[in-house]
Amino acid sequence: MSALASAPPRQDPIGEWIAATPFWIGEILGNRTSVGAFMLRHRDDAGRAGLTPLSDPENAAEIARYDDAGKYRPLKTAPTLRHGWKLELASTAEVRLALDLFYPGRLAVYVAARQQLLVATPLRATLERQTGMYRVTAKITDGEADKLVASMCRSDGGCLRTICWTRDAAGSPASALLPMVKFDPAFDQTARGEAALPLLCQEACALLIGAARNVVKRAGAE
């Protein structure tokens, strides 16, 4: 079944996905414990001893804030999630809350896609609606955009989201320099090959827009 197979509005695709443990999303692995609770941890930490035990779903916000080196993570879907913790949660509701803190908004976007309600915005449309200091981003060339998106959105070191948007209204790929699997919701963007819930990206993020401004300003200064 496709990762985005449509679901009737009354069904709960997230609840069903959590119940069918183990589950994977981004860099997180979820399992059931021997007492029926849920355990979240970094996928790299599966089977590792000595993890720091936590039990409050809101601990997820702190875990997601910094990487292993203590550096702030402005993009929560970057493949830099901190290691060394295990988060035991009592209910599906707590798992949802924790995952929303690890990956803000991604569960809601996935549900919208499953219900065929997700609207993806082409990059050009996103840039053309910018105002103020970001208005110049609309001047970025296709070649510059190609390179920028490939650099910032690549899964190996950039972002683990699956891109749903195109470069323009004509349907040009967000970047011809990215592999086709970057646009495939069925592909595990961590390259582990597991049936992970995709972190769908419906439009260019603020970090990409900011970087586009820098590209345009730098080109204008040359």
XYZ file of N, CA and C in Angstrom:
666
model
N 0.836 -1.201 0.000
C 0.000 0.000 0.000
C 0.869 1.250 0.000
N 0.486 2.228 -0.786
C 1.226 3.481 -0.820
C 1.198 4.151 0.534
N 2.285 4.858 0.872
C 2.347 5.579 2.146
C 1.282 6.651 2.228
N 0.760 7.074 1.069
C -0.251 8.126 1.050
C -1.592 7.622 0.543
N -1.855 6.323 0.659
C -3.159 5.793 0.268
C -4.242 6.529 1.046
N -5.310 6.912 0.352
C -6.328 7.741 1.000
C -6.999 7.025 2.146
N -7.372 7.778 3.168
C -8.042 7.243 4.346
C -9.356 7.984 4.539
N -10.458 7.251 4.829
C -11.718 7.932 5.120
C -11.542 8.893 6.280
N -12.232 10.041 6.277
C -12.045 11.063 7.311
C -12.192 10.561 8.737
N -13.019 9.546 8.976
C -13.256 9.103 10.350
C -12.163 8.183 10.871
N -11.312 7.681 9.998
C -10.234 6.828 10.449
C -9.119 7.674 11.050
N -8.295 7.025 11.844
C -7.189 7.707 12.516
C -5.884 7.066 12.057
N -5.328 7.525 10.934
C -4.114 6.876 10.417
C -2.930 6.952 11.365
N -2.820 8.022 12.147
C -1.697 8.141 13.082
C -1.860 7.158 14.236
N -3.059 7.076 14.792
C -3.299 6.137 15.878
C -3.067 4.699 15.446
N -3.505 4.365 14.245
C -3.306 3.009 13.730
C -1.829 2.730 13.502
N -1.114 3.724 13.012
C 0.315 3.568 12.759
C 1.081 3.377 14.068
N 0.746 4.149 15.098
C 1.410 4.007 16.395
C 1.132 2.633 17.001
N -0.106 2.158 16.858
C -0.492 0.873 17.451
C 0.240 -0.299 16.803
N 0.615 -0.136 15.550
C 1.263 -1.229 14.818
C 2.774 -1.190 15.010
N 3.221 -1.220 16.265
C 4.655 -1.130 16.550
C 5.384 -2.375 16.040
N 6.684 -2.264 15.692
C 7.470 -1.033 15.790
C 7.087 -0.034 14.704
N 7.395 1.254 14.938
C 7.164 2.266 13.925
C 8.383 3.178 13.843
N 8.500 3.814 12.692
C 9.650 4.679 12.431
C 9.158 5.999 11.853
N 9.793 7.093 12.248
C 9.523 8.403 11.670
C 10.791 9.223 11.804
N 11.292 9.751 10.698
C 12.550 10.482 10.762
C 13.641 9.613 11.365
N 14.264 10.112 12.417
C 15.332 9.361 13.078
C 14.848 8.632 14.330
N 13.532 8.519 14.484
C 12.963 7.947 15.709
C 12.384 6.557 15.478
N 12.643 5.681 16.430
C 12.078 4.334 16.480
C 11.112 4.256 17.646
N 9.951 3.675 17.430
C 8.985 3.471 18.509
C 8.680 1.997 18.690
N 8.629 1.561 19.945
C 8.319 0.167 20.286
C 7.337 0.125 21.448
N 6.722 -1.027 21.643
C 5.953 -1.301 22.853
C 6.899 -1.878 23.898
N 6.682 -1.517 25.153
C 7.462 -2.101 26.244
C 6.751 -3.339 26.769
N 7.399 -4.050 27.675
C 6.816 -5.273 28.232
C 5.567 -5.003 29.059
N 5.383 -3.752 29.504
C 4.202 -3.419 30.311
C 3.148 -2.676 29.489
N 3.328 -2.654 28.168
C 2.319 -2.070 27.301
C 2.459 -0.584 27.032
N 3.515 0.036 27.575
C 3.761 1.447 27.293
C 4.490 1.554 25.942
N 4.827 2.774 25.576
C 5.561 3.009 24.329
C 6.954 3.532 24.653
N 7.916 3.130 23.861
C 9.285 3.591 24.041
C 9.783 4.216 22.744
N 10.200 5.476 22.824
C 10.816 6.154 21.694
C 12.300 6.286 21.945
N 13.087 6.189 20.888
C 14.530 6.388 20.984
C 15.058 6.709 19.588
N 16.304 7.139 19.521
C 16.940 7.365 18.230
C 17.096 6.015 17.532
N 16.873 5.985 16.248
C 16.984 4.723 15.523
C 18.382 4.126 15.617
N 19.397 4.956 15.731
C 20.765 4.459 15.889
C 20.973 3.787 17.239
N 20.102 4.082 18.206
C 20.277 3.576 19.567
C 19.516 2.286 19.836
N 18.912 1.696 18.823
C 18.197 0.430 19.016
C 19.160 -0.630 19.545
N 18.799 -1.218 20.685
C 19.634 -2.255 21.283
C 20.797 -1.734 22.101
N 20.940 -0.414 22.184
C 22.048 0.164 22.946
C 21.676 0.311 24.417
N 22.590 -0.038 25.310
C 22.362 0.094 26.752
C 22.839 1.464 27.216
N 22.420 1.838 28.426
C 22.909 3.067 29.030
C 22.237 4.335 28.552
N 21.065 4.214 27.941
C 20.346 5.405 27.477
C 19.720 6.135 28.660
N 19.647 7.442 28.599
C 19.040 8.235 29.666
C 17.521 8.068 29.629
N 16.915 7.564 30.717
C 15.468 7.338 30.717
C 14.691 8.628 30.995
N 13.644 8.850 30.222
C 12.759 9.999 30.372
C 11.318 9.516 30.254
N 10.372 10.287 30.811
C 8.992 9.808 30.792
C 7.954 10.900 30.540
N 8.387 12.120 30.298
C 7.462 13.208 30.022
C 7.493 13.491 28.524
N 6.342 13.439 27.827
C 6.366 13.690 26.385
C 6.960 15.045 26.017
N 6.875 16.013 26.915
C 7.422 17.335 26.624
C 8.953 17.354 26.678
N 9.555 16.264 27.173
C 11.018 16.142 27.094
C 11.489 16.139 25.643
N 10.591 15.774 24.737
C 10.952 15.714 23.321
C 11.439 17.061 22.807
N 10.836 18.143 23.297
C 11.229 19.479 22.847
C 12.694 19.759 23.177
N 13.127 19.368 24.363
C 14.509 19.602 24.772
C 15.465 18.692 24.007
N 15.071 17.432 23.809
C 15.916 16.509 23.047
C 16.152 17.044 21.639
N 15.085 17.579 21.048
C 15.147 18.038 19.654
C 15.858 19.380 19.492
N 16.104 20.078 20.597
C 16.611 21.451 20.501
C 18.081 21.508 20.071
N 18.899 20.552 20.547
C 20.340 20.596 20.279
C 20.824 19.258 19.722
N 21.899 19.287 18.941
C 22.466 18.050 18.414
C 23.461 17.459 19.409
N 24.159 16.423 19.011
C 25.086 15.742 19.918
C 26.213 16.650 20.402
N 26.553 17.656 19.621
C 27.630 18.579 19.988
C 27.124 19.778 20.781
N 25.814 19.807 21.069
C 25.244 20.919 21.811
C 24.884 22.114 20.941
N 24.909 21.922 19.633
C 24.588 23.009 18.711
C 23.079 23.074 18.475
N 22.537 24.292 18.472
C 21.099 24.484 18.266
C 20.674 23.973 16.889
N 19.504 23.320 16.828
C 18.973 22.763 15.589
C 17.799 23.622 15.116
N 18.017 24.583 14.234
C 16.907 25.416 13.764
C 15.913 24.640 12.914
N 16.375 23.573 12.263
C 15.507 22.741 11.427
C 15.319 21.398 12.116
N 14.117 21.143 12.612
C 13.884 19.938 13.398
C 13.869 18.668 12.560
N 13.737 18.802 11.237
C 13.781 17.622 10.383
C 15.172 17.380 9.791
N 16.160 18.106 10.275
C 17.540 17.829 9.867
C 17.976 16.489 10.467
N 18.856 15.754 9.797
C 19.287 14.440 10.309
C 20.359 14.571 11.383
N 20.052 15.361 12.405
C 21.029 15.657 13.466
C 20.437 15.454 14.856
N 19.399 14.634 14.965
C 18.750 14.417 16.260
C 19.741 13.831 17.265
N 19.686 14.347 18.468
C 20.607 13.902 19.525
C 20.398 12.428 19.871
N 21.452 11.747 20.229
C 21.430 10.343 20.642
C 21.433 10.236 22.170
N 21.285 8.993 22.658
C 21.545 8.701 24.063
C 20.370 8.783 25.011
N 19.134 8.799 24.532
C 17.945 8.933 25.379
C 16.919 7.852 25.030
N 16.029 7.600 25.960
C 14.864 6.757 25.684
C 13.675 7.379 26.407
N 12.587 7.522 25.700
C 11.414 8.222 26.201
C 10.262 7.233 26.329
N 9.907 6.875 27.585
C 8.821 5.921 27.831
C 7.520 6.695 28.061
N 6.517 6.368 27.277
C 5.257 7.105 27.297
C 4.090 6.147 27.526
N 3.084 6.638 28.249
C 2.017 5.764 28.710
C 0.904 5.544 27.705
N 0.737 6.429 26.735
C -0.439 6.344 25.871
C -0.133 6.837 24.459
N -1.057 6.522 23.569
C -0.951 7.014 22.196
C -0.960 8.536 22.167
N -1.765 9.140 23.033
C -1.826 10.604 23.090
C -0.471 11.198 23.458
N 0.239 10.571 24.383
C 1.567 11.072 24.750
C 2.560 10.893 23.611
N 2.432 9.792 22.873
C 3.312 9.580 21.722
C 3.073 10.663 20.675
N 1.815 10.971 20.410
C 1.487 12.034 19.452
C 2.113 13.360 19.863
N 1.963 13.706 21.136
C 2.510 14.966 21.635
C 4.023 14.997 21.456
N 4.692 13.922 21.832
C 6.152 13.874 21.707
C 6.580 14.007 20.249
N 5.899 13.291 19.359
C 6.277 13.348 17.945
C 6.014 14.725 17.347
N 4.973 15.392 17.828
C 4.706 16.758 17.359
C 5.792 17.721 17.826
N 6.430 17.412 18.931
C 7.529 18.248 19.414
C 8.838 17.902 18.704
N 9.015 16.634 18.399
C 10.207 16.247 17.636
C 10.136 16.805 16.214
N 8.969 16.658 15.589
C 8.775 17.044 14.190
C 7.511 17.883 14.054
N 7.576 19.158 14.424
C 6.377 20.014 14.472
C 5.592 20.044 13.161
N 4.303 19.768 13.285
C 3.385 19.866 12.161
C 3.377 18.700 11.200
N 4.334 17.780 11.325
C 4.451 16.737 10.304
C 3.331 15.702 10.380
N 2.811 15.398 11.563
C 1.708 14.429 11.657
C 0.461 14.984 10.983
N 0.178 16.260 11.210
C -1.009 16.882 10.606
C -0.878 16.923 9.084
N 0.310 17.208 8.586
C 0.524 17.247 7.136
C 0.330 15.857 6.550
N 0.816 14.836 7.244
C 0.647 13.465 6.763
C -0.832 13.091 6.696
N -1.586 13.423 7.737
C -3.021 13.110 7.747
C -3.725 13.831 6.601
N -3.386 15.099 6.375
C -3.993 15.849 5.274
C -3.700 15.170 3.938
N -2.482 14.668 3.778
C -2.120 13.982 2.541
C -2.907 12.688 2.390
N -3.043 11.940 3.477
C -3.802 10.694 3.437
C -5.264 10.945 3.060
N -5.785 12.066 3.484
C -7.179 12.416 3.189
C -7.311 13.225 1.897
N -6.206 13.295 1.163
C -6.153 13.990 -0.132
C -6.545 15.459 -0.005
N -6.137 16.074 1.087
C -6.423 17.481 1.346
C -5.172 18.346 1.329
N -4.030 17.736 1.138
C -2.783 18.488 1.184
C -2.576 19.284 -0.102
N -2.292 20.558 0.046
C -2.005 21.429 -1.091
C -0.535 21.833 -1.018
N 0.223 21.453 -2.028
C 1.640 21.812 -2.089
C 1.804 23.082 -2.918
N 2.672 23.974 -2.456
C 2.868 25.271 -3.119
C 4.189 25.280 -3.878
N 4.172 25.532 -5.182
C 5.429 25.604 -5.936
C 6.387 26.642 -5.354
N 7.666 26.390 -5.507
C 8.671 27.310 -4.972
C 8.482 28.714 -5.517
N 8.246 28.850 -6.806
C 8.075 30.175 -7.391
C 6.906 30.926 -6.745
N 5.815 30.235 -6.471
C 4.660 30.878 -5.835
C 5.004 31.329 -4.427
N 5.778 30.509 -3.703
C 6.195 30.876 -2.350
C 7.082 32.117 -2.374
N 8.019 32.169 -3.308
C 8.940 33.304 -3.389
C 8.235 34.574 -3.866
N 7.299 34.423 -4.771
C 6.611 35.602 -5.314
C 5.684 36.272 -4.307
N 5.297 35.568 -3.255
C 4.430 36.185 -2.263
C 5.215 36.829 -1.117
N 6.541 36.745 -1.176
C 7.364 37.329 -0.118
C 7.326 38.855 -0.190
N 7.448 39.482 0.957
C 7.449 40.951 1.045
C 8.679 41.431 1.810
N 8.849 42.756 1.861
C 9.946 43.322 2.634
C 11.294 42.857 2.142
N 12.172 42.512 3.088
C 13.540 42.146 2.741
C 13.641 40.841 1.957
N 12.569 40.042 1.977
C 12.596 38.766 1.269
C 11.981 38.836 -0.128
N 11.521 40.010 -0.518
C 10.905 40.163 -1.832
C 11.874 39.840 -2.963
N 13.154 40.084 -2.739
C 14.158 39.846 -3.783
C 14.328 38.363 -4.108
N 13.842 37.486 -3.261
C 14.020 36.051 -3.508
C 13.373 35.608 -4.815
N 12.366 36.346 -5.276
C 11.698 35.997 -6.535
C 12.645 36.129 -7.726
N 13.777 36.809 -7.543
C 14.731 37.023 -8.630
C 15.719 35.866 -8.786
N 15.653 34.885 -7.913
C 16.593 33.771 -8.015
C 16.387 33.048 -9.343
N 17.451 32.702 -10.021
C 17.341 32.016 -11.300
C 17.039 30.532 -11.080
N 16.570 29.868 -12.133
C 16.286 28.436 -12.015
C 17.556 27.665 -11.672
N 18.655 28.050 -12.263
C 19.913 27.364 -11.972
C 20.351 27.543 -10.532
N 20.200 28.767 -10.030
C 20.552 29.033 -8.631
C 19.628 28.269 -7.691
N 18.348 28.239 -8.023
C 17.383 27.518 -7.192
C 17.680 26.029 -7.192
N 18.036 25.498 -8.354
C 18.378 24.083 -8.481
C 19.493 23.714 -7.503
N 20.560 24.507 -7.512
C 21.707 24.229 -6.650
C 21.373 24.430 -5.176
N 20.616 25.480 -4.874
C 20.286 25.782 -3.480
C 19.420 24.694 -2.866
N 18.384 24.288 -3.570
C 17.480 23.252 -3.054
C 18.241 21.938 -2.889
N 19.076 21.603 -3.856
C 19.852 20.363 -3.752
C 20.771 20.384 -2.543
N 21.345 21.538 -2.246
C 22.271 21.667 -1.124
C 21.557 21.621 0.217
N 20.451 22.362 0.341
C 19.785 22.488 1.636
C 18.807 21.354 1.939
N 18.222 20.777 0.908
C 17.147 19.805 1.119
C 17.584 18.356 0.987
N 18.826 18.112 0.644
C 19.281 16.729 0.500
C 19.117 15.996 1.830
N 18.811 14.726 1.757
C 18.566 13.965 2.986
C 19.837 13.666 3.762
N 20.961 13.531 3.064
C 22.218 13.211 3.741
C 22.923 14.478 4.208
N 22.401 15.039 5.295
C 23.023 16.218 5.874
C 22.204 17.474 5.784
N 21.092 17.432 5.064
C 20.248 18.617 4.926
C 18.936 18.495 5.677
N 17.975 17.775 5.086
C 16.632 17.668 5.665
C 16.023 16.320 5.290
N 15.320 15.718 6.235
C 14.725 14.395 6.018
C 13.299 14.460 5.476
N 12.812 15.649 5.164
C 11.458 15.723 4.610
C 11.440 15.194 3.169
N 10.284 14.664 2.801
C 10.022 14.269 1.420
C 9.373 15.458 0.719
N 9.968 15.945 -0.336
C 9.482 17.144 -1.012
C 8.238 16.843 -1.836
N 7.164 17.603 -1.570
C 5.914 17.472 -2.313
C 5.725 18.608 -3.314
N 6.473 19.696 -3.153
C 6.299 20.863 -4.011
C 7.211 20.806 -5.231
N 6.808 21.545 -6.244
C 7.586 21.648 -7.469
C 8.284 23.006 -7.516
N 9.115 23.223 -8.520
C 9.780 24.513 -8.640
C 8.822 25.585 -9.155
N 7.907 25.185 -10.040
C 7.007 26.160 -10.656
C 5.661 25.525 -10.963
N 4.729 26.320 -11.464
C 3.383 25.843 -11.762
C 3.357 24.827 -12.892
N 4.415 24.794 -13.696
C 4.499 23.841 -14.793
C 4.868 22.440 -14.315
N 5.235 22.324 -13.044
C 5.555 21.017 -12.474
C 7.008 20.610 -12.563
N 7.899 21.561 -12.821
C 9.330 21.240 -12.858
C 9.772 20.734 -11.483
N 10.668 19.759 -11.424
C 11.127 19.243 -10.130
C 11.697 20.354 -9.250
N 11.544 20.216 -7.953
C 12.096 21.213 -7.032
C 13.579 21.423 -7.295
N 14.276 20.350 -7.629
C 15.681 20.433 -8.044
C 16.002 19.217 -8.893
N 16.562 19.462 -10.065
C 16.967 18.364 -10.938
C 18.225 17.674 -10.415
N 18.835 18.251 -9.381
C 20.072 17.694 -8.833
C 19.825 16.731 -7.675
N 18.572 16.596 -7.264
C 18.226 15.655 -6.191
C 17.776 14.322 -6.791
N 18.027 13.215 -6.112
C 17.549 11.916 -6.616
C 16.025 11.853 -6.560
N 15.421 11.065 -7.429
C 13.966 10.980 -7.496
C 13.342 10.472 -6.195
N 14.097 9.689 -5.418
C 13.544 9.176 -4.161
C 13.273 10.296 -3.160
N 13.883 11.463 -3.370
C 13.627 12.602 -2.476
C 12.180 13.055 -2.577
N 11.494 12.676 -3.633
C 10.102 13.067 -3.846
C 9.139 11.898 -3.643
N 9.649 10.779 -3.157
C 8.856 9.553 -3.021
C 8.489 9.302 -1.556
N 7.197 9.449 -1.183
C 6.789 9.246 0.214
C 7.030 7.826 0.730
N 7.170 6.870 -0.173
C 7.401 5.494 0.254
C 8.859 5.221 0.593
N 9.742 6.172 0.272
C 11.171 5.970 0.516
C 11.560 6.480 1.894
N 12.298 5.679 2.638
C 12.812 6.060 3.954
C 13.992 7.008 3.734
N 13.804 8.302 4.035
C 14.826 9.303 3.731
C 16.101 9.140 4.560
N 16.068 8.306 5.601
C 17.299 8.012 6.323
C 18.120 6.944 5.607
N 17.560 6.379 4.548
C 18.203 5.324 3.752
C 18.376 4.022 4.526
N 17.582 3.844 5.594
C 17.646 2.586 6.341
C 16.754 1.513 5.727
N 15.872 1.903 4.826
C 15.036 0.931 4.128
C 13.869 0.404 4.923
N 13.452 1.132 5.954
C 12.311 0.689 6.757
C 11.040 1.455 6.348
N 9.891 0.929 6.753
C 8.603 1.523 6.361
C 8.278 2.710 7.260
N 9.035 3.779 7.106
C 8.894 4.945 7.978
C 7.754 5.846 7.509
N 7.106 6.497 8.485
C 6.116 7.512 8.153
C 6.857 8.686 7.523
N 6.472 9.135 6.333
C 7.219 10.218 5.689
C 6.980 11.575 6.338
N 8.030 12.364 6.404
C 7.951 13.748 6.871
C 7.716 14.616 5.631
N 6.468 14.850 5.322
C 6.126 15.517 4.068
C 6.355 17.019 4.134
N 6.865 17.572 3.047
C 7.146 19.001 2.949
C 6.241 19.590 1.880
N 5.310 20.454 2.272
C 4.323 20.993 1.340
C 4.723 22.322 0.720
N 5.733 22.986 1.285
C 6.226 24.219 0.677
C 7.603 24.545 1.241
N 8.318 25.408 0.553
C 9.658 25.789 0.993
C 9.608 26.427 2.376
N 10.551 26.033 3.234
C 10.563 26.528 4.608
C 11.251 27.895 4.691
N 11.142 28.509 5.855
C 11.728 29.837 6.072
C 13.246 29.825 5.915
N 13.881 28.725 6.300
C 15.337 28.652 6.162
C 15.756 28.667 4.695
N 14.989 27.980 3.857
C 15.302 27.974 2.432
C 15.057 29.350 1.820
N 13.996 30.006 2.241
C 13.708 31.348 1.736
C 14.820 32.326 2.136
N 15.276 32.223 3.375
C 16.367 33.071 3.831
C 17.638 32.824 3.037
N 17.895 31.560 2.741
C 19.084 31.227 1.963
C 18.952 31.727 0.527
N 17.723 31.692 -0.019
C 17.499 32.204 -1.377
C 17.795 33.697 -1.429
N 17.419 34.422 -0.386
C 17.724 35.856 -0.323
C 19.231 36.081 -0.361
N 19.967 35.266 0.384
C 21.421 35.434 0.403
C 22.023 35.175 -0.976
N 21.482 34.168 -1.685
C 21.984 33.857 -3.023
C 21.765 35.035 -3.963
N 20.548 35.603 -3.935
C 20.232 36.723 -4.818
C 21.067 37.938 -4.485
N 21.209 38.241 -3.193
C 21.984 39.412 -2.774
C 23.455 39.250 -3.146
N 23.961 38.046 -2.970
C 25.364 37.793 -3.307
C 25.601 37.925 -4.818
N 24.659 37.416 -5.613
C 24.774 37.503 -7.072
C 24.722 38.963 -7.530
N 23.903 39.769 -6.837
C 23.780 41.171 -7.194
C 25.012 41.977 -6.853
N 25.783 41.481 -5.885
C 26.974 42.190 -5.438
C 28.204 41.860 -6.298
N 28.079 40.794 -7.109
C 29.232 40.356 -7.898
C 29.344 41.155 -9.194
